[in-house]
PDB file of C-alpha atoms in Angstrom:
ATOM      1  CA  MET A   1      26.321 131.129  75.737  1.00 51.00           C
ATOM      2  CA  ILE A   2      28.740 132.619  76.957  1.00 57.00           C
ATOM      3  CA  LEU A   3      31.208 130.007  76.353  1.00 58.00           C
ATOM      4  CA  GLU A   4      29.661 128.859  72.542  1.00 61.00           C
ATOM      5  CA  GLN A   5      30.722 132.162  71.558  1.00 62.00           C
ATOM      6  CA  ARG A   6      34.090 131.644  72.954  1.00 69.00           C
ATOM      7  CA  LYS A   7      34.215 128.274  71.472  1.00 68.00           C
ATOM      8  CA  ARG A   8      37.092 128.669  69.089  1.00 73.00           C
ATOM      9  CA  LEU A   9      39.590 130.788  71.314  1.00 77.00           C
ATOM     10  CA  ILE A  10      38.906 127.968  74.107  1.00 72.00           C
ATOM     11  CA  LEU A  11      39.214 124.953  72.052  1.00 72.00           C
ATOM     12  CA  ALA A  12      42.961 127.048  70.608  1.00 78.00           C
ATOM     13  CA  ALA A  13      44.237 127.862  74.020  1.00 79.00           C
ATOM     14  CA  VAL A  14      44.008 124.276  74.508  1.00 73.00           C
ATOM     15  CA  ALA A  15      45.371 123.224  72.038  1.00 75.00           C
ATOM     16  CA  GLY A  16      47.974 124.631  72.297  1.00 79.00           C
ATOM     17  CA  LEU A  17      48.656 124.212  75.940  1.00 78.00           C
ATOM     18  CA  ALA A  18      48.303 119.963  75.571  1.00 74.00           C
ATOM     19  CA  GLY A  19      51.076 120.930  72.374  1.00 76.00           C
ATOM     20  CA  LEU A  20      53.373 122.455  74.257  1.00 78.00           C
ATOM     21  CA  SER A  21      53.056 120.155  77.337  1.00 75.00           C
ATOM     22  CA  ALA A  22      53.588 117.292  74.680  1.00 73.00           C
ATOM     23  CA  GLY A  23      57.102 119.518  73.315  1.00 75.00           C
ATOM     24  CA  LEU A  24      58.176 119.576  76.579  1.00 74.00           C
ATOM     25  CA  ALA A  25      57.487 116.231  78.145  1.00 72.00           C
ATOM     26  CA  SER A  26      59.310 114.846  74.890  1.00 74.00           C
ATOM     27  CA  MET A  27      62.199 116.767  75.465  1.00 77.00           C
ATOM     28  CA  ASP A  28      64.624 114.453  76.666  1.00 80.00           C
ATOM     29  CA  ASP A  29      64.278 112.169  74.886  1.00 85.00           C
ATOM     30  CA  TRP A  30      65.788 113.424  71.749  1.00 84.00           C
ATOM     31  CA  ARG A  31      68.782 110.406  71.501  1.00 88.00           C
ATOM     32  CA  THR A  32      66.232 108.015  71.411  1.00 90.00           C
ATOM     33  CA  TRP A  33      64.953 109.665  68.113  1.00 87.00           C
ATOM     34  CA  MET A  34      68.427 110.646  66.278  1.00 90.00           C
ATOM     35  CA  MET A  35      69.338 106.939  68.052  1.00 91.00           C
ATOM     36  CA  TRP A  36      66.903 105.302  65.815  1.00 92.00           C
ATOM     37  CA  ARG A  37      67.114 107.901  63.397  1.00 89.00           C
ATOM     38  CA  TYR A  38      70.522 107.334  62.277  1.00 90.00           C
ATOM     39  CA  GLY A  39      71.647 104.256  63.976  1.00 87.00           C
ATOM     40  CA  GLY A  40      73.106 101.132  61.700  1.00 87.00           C
ATOM     41  CA  SER A  41      72.872  97.437  62.050  1.00 89.00           C
ATOM     42  CA  PHE A  42      74.617  94.983  64.109  1.00 88.00           C
ATOM     43  CA  GLY A  43      74.805  91.984  61.245  1.00 88.00           C
ATOM     44  CA  ILE A  44      73.974  90.254  63.778  1.00 88.00           C
ATOM     45  CA  LYS A  45      70.630  88.226  64.231  1.00 90.00           C
ATOM     46  CA  ASP A  46      68.575  87.812  67.520  1.00 91.00           C
ATOM     47  CA  PRO A  47      68.045  83.684  67.918  1.00 90.00           C
ATOM     48  CA  GLN A  48      64.597  84.283  69.178  1.00 91.00           C
ATOM     49  CA  PHE A  49      62.721  86.740  66.859  1.00 93.00           C
ATOM     50  CA  HIS A  50      65.564  86.354  64.176  1.00 91.00           C
ATOM     51  CA  ARG A  51      65.795  90.674  63.440  1.00 92.00           C
ATOM     52  CA  ASP A  52      68.723  91.951  63.657  1.00 93.00           C
ATOM     53  CA  VAL A  53      69.933  93.293  67.122  1.00 91.00           C
ATOM     54  CA  SER A  54      69.771  96.735  65.768  1.00 92.00           C
ATOM     55  CA  PHE A  55      65.836  96.655  66.131  1.00 94.00           C
ATOM     56  CA  PHE A  56      66.614  95.870  70.057  1.00 93.00           C
ATOM     57  CA  ALA A  57      68.707  98.657  70.553  1.00 92.00           C
ATOM     58  CA  TRP A  58      67.101 101.347  68.037  1.00 93.00           C
ATOM     59  CA  ASP A  59      64.193 100.771  66.862  1.00 94.00           C
ATOM     60  CA  TYR A  60      62.392  98.932  69.658  1.00 95.00           C
ATOM     61  CA  PRO A  61      62.612 102.348  72.732  1.00 94.00           C
ATOM     62  CA  ALA A  62      61.642 104.568  69.641  1.00 94.00           C
ATOM     63  CA  TYR A  63      58.460 102.317  68.948  1.00 95.00           C
ATOM     64  CA  ARG A  64      57.596 102.837  72.697  1.00 93.00           C
ATOM     65  CA  LEU A  65      58.247 106.521  73.006  1.00 92.00           C
ATOM     66  CA  MET A  66      55.999 106.870  70.067  1.00 92.00           C
ATOM     67  CA  LEU A  67      53.356 104.350  71.589  1.00 92.00           C
ATOM     68  CA  GLY A  68      53.823 105.837  74.986  1.00 89.00           C
ATOM     69  CA  PHE A  69      52.743 110.160  72.601  1.00 88.00           C
ATOM     70  CA  GLY A  70      50.146 108.203  70.659  1.00 90.00           C
ATOM     71  CA  PHE A  71      47.909 107.120  74.398  1.00 90.00           C
ATOM     72  CA  THR A  72      48.732 110.111  76.131  1.00 87.00           C
ATOM     73  CA  ALA A  73      47.293 112.767  73.034  1.00 87.00           C
ATOM     74  CA  ILE A  74      44.021 109.524  73.044  1.00 89.00           C
ATOM     75  CA  ILE A  75      43.385 109.154  76.477  1.00 89.00           C
ATOM     76  CA  PHE A  76      43.750 112.776  76.315  1.00 86.00           C
ATOM     77  CA  SER A  77      41.836 113.082  73.903  1.00 87.00           C
ATOM     78  CA  ILE A  78      38.994 111.258  74.832  1.00 89.00           C
ATOM     79  CA  LEU A  79      38.904 113.352  78.297  1.00 88.00           C
ATOM     80  CA  LEU A  80      38.232 117.151  76.588  1.00 85.00           C
ATOM     81  CA  SER A  81      36.248 115.147  74.391  1.00 86.00           C
ATOM     82  CA  ALA A  82      33.682 114.205  77.437  1.00 87.00           C
ATOM     83  CA  ALA A  83      34.094 117.989  79.082  1.00 84.00           C
ATOM     84  CA  VAL A  84      33.475 119.606  75.647  1.00 83.00           C
ATOM     85  CA  HIS A  85      30.930 116.908  74.637  1.00 84.00           C
ATOM     86  CA  TYR A  86      28.863 117.967  77.884  1.00 84.00           C
ATOM     87  CA  LEU A  87      29.241 121.631  78.478  1.00 79.00           C
ATOM     88  CA  PHE A  88      28.439 122.158  74.470  1.00 79.00           C
ATOM     89  CA  GLY A  89      24.652 119.436  76.549  1.00 79.00           C
ATOM     90  CA  ALA A  90      25.895 116.361  73.863  1.00 82.00           C
ATOM     91  CA  ILE A  91      26.338 114.416  77.312  1.00 83.00           C
ATOM     92  CA  ARG A  92      23.396 114.833  79.595  1.00 82.00           C
ATOM     93  CA  VAL A  93      23.410 113.032  82.412  1.00 76.00           C
ATOM     94  CA  GLN A  94      20.885 114.544  84.788  1.00 76.00           C
ATOM     95  CA  THR A  95      17.460 114.839  82.217  1.00 73.00           C
ATOM     96  CA  PRO A  96      15.513 112.124  81.408  1.00 76.00           C
ATOM     97  CA  GLY A  97      15.466 110.487  78.065  1.00 72.00           C
ATOM     98  CA  PRO A  98      18.881 110.056  76.166  1.00 75.00           C
ATOM     99  CA  LYS A  99      21.747 110.527  77.596  1.00 78.00           C
ATOM    100  CA  ILE A 100      24.275 111.619  74.556  1.00 84.00           C
ATOM    101  CA  THR A 101      23.346 112.502  71.600  1.00 86.00           C
ATOM    102  CA  MET A 102      24.371 109.380  69.169  1.00 85.00           C
ATOM    103  CA  SER A 103      27.125 112.137  67.301  1.00 86.00           C
ATOM    104  CA  ALA A 104      28.465 112.563  70.920  1.00 86.00           C
ATOM    105  CA  ARG A 105      28.236 108.468  71.402  1.00 85.00           C
ATOM    106  CA  ARG A 106      30.611 108.421  67.249  1.00 85.00           C
ATOM    107  CA  HIS A 107      32.863 110.721  67.796  1.00 87.00           C
ATOM    108  CA  LEU A 108      34.235 109.276  71.124  1.00 87.00           C
ATOM    109  CA  THR A 109      33.559 105.573  69.567  1.00 85.00           C
ATOM    110  CA  ILE A 110      35.936 106.545  66.984  1.00 88.00           C
ATOM    111  CA  LEU A 111      38.262 107.640  69.924  1.00 88.00           C
ATOM    112  CA  VAL A 112      38.377 104.609  71.929  1.00 84.00           C
ATOM    113  CA  PHE A 113      38.513 102.500  68.394  1.00 84.00           C
ATOM    114  CA  ILE A 114      41.613 104.096  68.023  1.00 88.00           C
ATOM    115  CA  PHE A 115      42.733 103.439  72.010  1.00 87.00           C
ATOM    116  CA  ILE A 116      42.467  99.890  71.422  1.00 82.00           C
ATOM    117  CA  VAL A 117      44.297  99.538  68.194  1.00 85.00           C
ATOM    118  CA  LEU A 118      47.513 101.444  69.984  1.00 89.00           C
ATOM    119  CA  LYS A 119      46.768  98.816  72.697  1.00 86.00           C
ATOM    120  CA  ALA A 120      46.634  96.238  70.097  1.00 84.00           C
ATOM    121  CA  LEU A 121      50.321  97.381  68.912  1.00 89.00           C
ATOM    122  CA  ALA A 122      51.333  97.502  72.854  1.00 90.00           C
ATOM    123  CA  TYR A 123      50.829  94.476  73.013  1.00 87.00           C
ATOM    124  CA  TRP A 124      52.387  93.428  69.485  1.00 90.00           C
ATOM    125  CA  LEU A 125      56.045  95.232  70.262  1.00 93.00           C
ATOM    126  CA  ASP A 126      55.217  94.034  74.449  1.00 90.00           C
ATOM    127  CA  ARG A 127      56.189  90.709  72.078  1.00 91.00           C
ATOM    128  CA  TYR A 128      59.693  91.816  71.568  1.00 93.00           C
ATOM    129  CA  GLY A 129      60.258  93.569  75.751  1.00 91.00           C
ATOM    130  CA  ILE A 130      60.818  89.254  76.747  1.00 90.00           C
ATOM    131  CA  VAL A 131      64.513  89.848  75.977  1.00 91.00           C
ATOM    132  CA  PHE A 132      64.518  92.879  78.432  1.00 90.00           C
ATOM    133  CA  SER A 133      63.118  90.228  80.937  1.00 87.00           C
ATOM    134  CA  ASN A 134      64.505  89.598  84.043  1.00 85.00           C
ATOM    135  CA  ARG A 135      62.716  86.689  84.905  1.00 78.00           C
ATOM    136  CA  GLY A 136      64.538  83.782  84.660  1.00 74.00           C
ATOM    137  CA  LYS A 137      68.264  83.258  85.876  1.00 77.00           C
ATOM    138  CA  VAL A 138      69.921  85.238  83.981  1.00 82.00           C
ATOM    139  CA  THR A 139      68.078  88.375  81.529  1.00 84.00           C
ATOM    140  CA  GLY A 140      66.824  87.693  78.348  1.00 86.00           C
ATOM    141  CA  ALA A 141      64.124  86.036  77.068  1.00 87.00           C
ATOM    142  CA  SER A 142      63.848  82.912  79.861  1.00 85.00           C
ATOM    143  CA  TYR A 143      61.413  79.757  78.966  1.00 84.00           C
ATOM    144  CA  THR A 144      59.221  80.845  80.618  1.00 81.00           C
ATOM    145  CA  ASP A 145      58.920  84.539  78.369  1.00 84.00           C
ATOM    146  CA  VAL A 146      59.036  82.359  75.744  1.00 87.00           C
ATOM    147  CA  ASN A 147      56.325  79.255  76.354  1.00 83.00           C
ATOM    148  CA  ALA A 148      53.822  82.210  78.917  1.00 79.00           C
ATOM    149  CA  SER A 149      54.432  85.327  78.354  1.00 81.00           C
ATOM    150  CA  LEU A 150      55.044  85.434  74.508  1.00 85.00           C
ATOM    151  CA  PRO A 151      51.701  83.427  74.056  1.00 83.00           C
ATOM    152  CA  ALA A 152      49.920  85.326  76.313  1.00 79.00           C
ATOM    153  CA  LYS A 153      50.455  88.721  74.763  1.00 80.00           C
ATOM    154  CA  THR A 154      49.572  87.346  70.801  1.00 81.00           C
ATOM    155  CA  ILE A 155      46.288  86.624  72.515  1.00 77.00           C
ATOM    156  CA  LEU A 156      46.424  89.810  73.529  1.00 74.00           C
ATOM    157  CA  VAL A 157      46.964  91.737  69.776  1.00 76.00           C
ATOM    158  CA  LEU A 158      44.572  89.407  68.170  1.00 73.00           C
ATOM    159  CA  ASP A 159      42.526  90.047  70.982  1.00 63.00           C
ATOM    160  CA  GLY A 160      42.660  94.004  69.777  1.00 58.00           C
ATOM    161  CA  ASP A 161      42.352  93.134  65.921  1.00 56.00           C
ATOM    162  CA  PRO A 162      41.288  95.882  64.064  1.00 51.00           C
ATOM    163  CA  HIS A 163      39.246  94.959  62.355  1.00 48.00           C
ATOM    164  CA  ARG A 164      37.256  92.862  65.461  1.00 54.00           C
ATOM    165  CA  CYS A 165      37.856  96.286  66.835  1.00 54.00           C
ATOM    166  CA  ARG A 166      36.063  98.326  63.545  1.00 52.00           C
ATOM    167  CA  ARG A 167      32.549  95.529  64.118  1.00 52.00           C
ATOM    168  CA  THR A 168      32.380  95.789  67.736  1.00 53.00           C
ATOM    169  CA  GLY A 169      32.596  99.944  67.686  1.00 52.00           C
ATOM    170  CA  GLN A 170      29.957  99.354  65.041  1.00 50.00           C
ATOM    171  CA  TYR A 171      28.135  97.818  67.474  1.00 50.00           C
ATOM    172  CA  VAL A 172      29.148  99.991  70.252  1.00 51.00           C
ATOM    173  CA  ALA A 173      27.775 103.202  68.046  1.00 49.00           C
ATOM    174  CA  GLN A 174      24.524 101.671  68.953  1.00 52.00           C
ATOM    175  CA  GLU A 175      24.957  99.889  72.893  1.00 51.00           C
ATOM    176  CA  ARG A 176      27.105 101.262  75.432  1.00 54.00           C
ATOM    177  CA  ALA A 177      26.539  97.612  77.351  1.00 54.00           C
ATOM    178  CA  ALA A 178      29.192  96.348  74.612  1.00 55.00           C
ATOM    179  CA  ALA A 179      32.080  99.316  75.329  1.00 55.00           C
ATOM    180  CA  ALA A 180      32.112  98.325  78.817  1.00 56.00           C
ATOM    181  CA  ILE A 181      32.233  93.929  78.432  1.00 59.00           C
ATOM    182  CA  GLY A 182      34.973  95.160  75.353  1.00 58.00           C
ATOM    183  CA  PHE A 183      36.987  97.029  77.792  1.00 59.00           C
ATOM    184  CA  GLY A 184      36.472  93.984  80.919  1.00 62.00           C
ATOM    185  CA  VAL A 185      37.822  91.529  78.759  1.00 62.00           C
ATOM    186  CA  LEU A 186      40.860  93.631  77.511  1.00 61.00           C
ATOM    187  CA  LEU A 187      41.315  94.898  80.927  1.00 63.00           C
ATOM    188  CA  VAL A 188      41.141  90.777  82.066  1.00 64.00           C
ATOM    189  CA  LEU A 189      42.996  89.321  79.771  1.00 61.00           C
ATOM    190  CA  SER A 190      46.024  91.409  80.283  1.00 63.00           C
ATOM    191  CA  ILE A 191      45.888  91.132  84.768  1.00 62.00           C
ATOM    192  CA  LEU A 192      46.268  87.740  83.200  1.00 62.00           C
ATOM    193  CA  ASN A 193      49.318  88.212  81.247  1.00 59.00           C
ATOM    194  CA  GLN A 194      51.558  90.532  83.136  1.00 59.00           C
ATOM    195  CA  ARG A 195      51.056  88.948  86.239  1.00 57.00           C
ATOM    196  CA  HIS A 196      49.367  85.188  86.847  1.00 51.00           C
ATOM    197  CA  LEU A 197      49.869  83.130  83.710  1.00 54.00           C
ATOM    198  CA  PRO A 198      53.677  83.708  83.466  1.00 53.00           C
ATOM    199  CA  GLY A 199      53.962  82.858  87.313  1.00 53.00           C
ATOM    200  CA  ASP A 200      51.914  79.792  86.692  1.00 50.00           C
ATOM    201  CA  ARG A 201      53.403  78.351  83.959  1.00 52.00           C
ATOM    202  CA  ALA A 202      57.289  78.786  86.581  1.00 53.00           C
ATOM    203  CA  ALA A 203      55.006  77.369  89.045  1.00 51.00           C
ATOM    204  CA  VAL A 204      54.532  73.960  87.010  1.00 49.00           C
ATOM    205  CA  LEU A 205      58.026  73.568  86.312  1.00 52.00           C
ATOM    206  CA  GLY A 206      59.084  73.489  89.542  1.00 50.00           C
ATOM    207  CA  GLU A 207      62.797  74.411  90.502  1.00 52.00           C
ATOM    208  CA  ALA A 208      63.722  70.092  89.707  1.00 51.00           C
ATOM    209  CA  ASN A 209      63.352  71.023  85.909  1.00 66.00           C
ATOM    210  CA  ALA A 210      63.821  74.992  86.042  1.00 67.00           C
ATOM    211  CA  SER A 211      68.065  74.122  85.398  1.00 73.00           C
ATOM    212  CA  ASP A 212      66.501  71.816  82.397  1.00 78.00           C
ATOM    213  CA  LYS A 213      64.446  73.753  80.614  1.00 81.00           C
ATOM    214  CA  GLU A 214      66.597  76.953  80.814  1.00 83.00           C
ATOM    215  CA  ALA A 215      69.804  76.038  79.891  1.00 86.00           C
ATOM    216  CA  PRO A 216      69.443  76.566  75.741  1.00 88.00           C
ATOM    217  CA  TYR A 217      68.542  80.573  77.091  1.00 87.00           C
ATOM    218  CA  ILE A 218      71.376  81.116  79.585  1.00 87.00           C
ATOM    219  CA  LYS A 219      73.143  79.332  76.431  1.00 89.00           C
ATOM    220  CA  ARG A 220      71.604  82.297  74.820  1.00 88.00           C
ATOM    221  CA  ASN A 221      72.644  85.394  76.866  1.00 87.00           C
ATOM    222  CA  ILE A 222      76.088  83.208  76.593  1.00 88.00           C
ATOM    223  CA  THR A 223      76.506  83.219  73.314  1.00 87.00           C
ATOM    224  CA  ALA A 224      75.437  87.431  73.301  1.00 86.00           C
ATOM    225  CA  THR A 225      77.829  88.185  75.998  1.00 85.00           C
ATOM    226  CA  ARG A 226      80.956  86.779  73.815  1.00 85.00           C
ATOM    227  CA  GLN A 227      79.661  88.583  70.963  1.00 82.00           C
ATOM    228  CA  GLY A 228      79.323  91.864  72.436  1.00 80.00           C
ATOM    229  CA  TYR A 229      83.014  91.915  74.367  1.00 80.00           C
ATOM    230  CA  ASP A 230      84.671  90.489  70.817  1.00 77.00           C
ATOM    231  CA  VAL A 231      85.421  87.507  72.848  1.00 73.00           C
ATOM    232  CA  ILE A 232      86.583  84.827  70.259  1.00 62.00           C
ATOM    233  CA  SER A 233      86.242  81.336  71.941  1.00 57.00           C
ATOM    234  CA  ASN A 234      86.274  78.885  68.973  1.00 54.00           C
ATOM    235  CA  ALA A 235      91.088  78.598  69.119  1.00 54.00           C
ATOM    236  CA  PRO A 236      91.446  74.538  70.796  1.00 54.00           C
ATOM    237  CA  GLN A 237      94.435  76.511  72.869  1.00 56.00           C
ATOM    238  CA  THR A 238      92.582  78.931  74.554  1.00 57.00           C
ATOM    239  CA  PRO A 239      88.929  77.131  75.325  1.00 55.00           C
ATOM    240  CA  ASN A 240      87.686  80.187  77.773  1.00 56.00           C
ATOM    241  CA  GLY A 241      87.880  82.762  74.415  1.00 53.00           C
ATOM    242  CA  THR A 242      90.062  85.672  73.575  1.00 56.00           C
ATOM    243  CA  VAL A 243      89.291  88.856  73.682  1.00 53.00           C
ATOM    244  CA  ASN A 244      90.099  90.851  70.282  1.00 56.00           C
ATOM    245  CA  THR A 245      91.580  93.998  71.435  1.00 53.00           C
ATOM    246  CA  SER A 246      91.804  95.438  67.584  1.00 58.00           C
ATOM    247  CA  PRO A 247      90.603  98.270  66.870  1.00 55.00           C
ATOM    248  CA  THR A 248      87.089  98.495  65.841  1.00 52.00           C
ATOM    249  CA  THR A 249      85.269 100.773  63.230  1.00 49.00           C
TER     250      THR A 249
END
């Protein structure tokens, strides 16, 4: 009864505390935001995804930051909503009959749907993260990353497709078991993607084929390094390249 009378005050206090915590947690990330907001183009495209290198320098870290903030917010919302529904009787664990009201189930289903959509976006963004991989002989996308990790992440994106999630969400509103199955499938695919598929692919290749397979990707790293340090190597008299020491703007 006391909770019912002070419901708005309690919810306002919790929301204010959540906002303050989120602001304090993101306070040190202002550089990432400013570089994303005002960063310019490099004029050089990545050989794997054919995007300007500025995407990986400015956009990618900002998108990761936004997704992290979104995951924190939605997980907090799910936990808080479940607690509020329990306190106000929408979730009844110890009583006979239905354990959760339809309105509470729909509310939590929408939140879970948003979580799955964010997870699909995270897998989509993880595809671009392979350019930072240290799995190969050099930093950057290796043969295993491109031919094992990248397809696996694409499958996970399709598994979290919003249209499929919407249809699943309509069914979950009636059957709670579907939610457990969906989360189970997503979890298993995620574990396989992160730990087993790339390693299994590398094991099948073996050391004998590794050098040949990795050669084009090592060449990409060398090219990117030369571009980063402005090394010019097209002169026959300087096969090892020369460094451009003229001031840049």
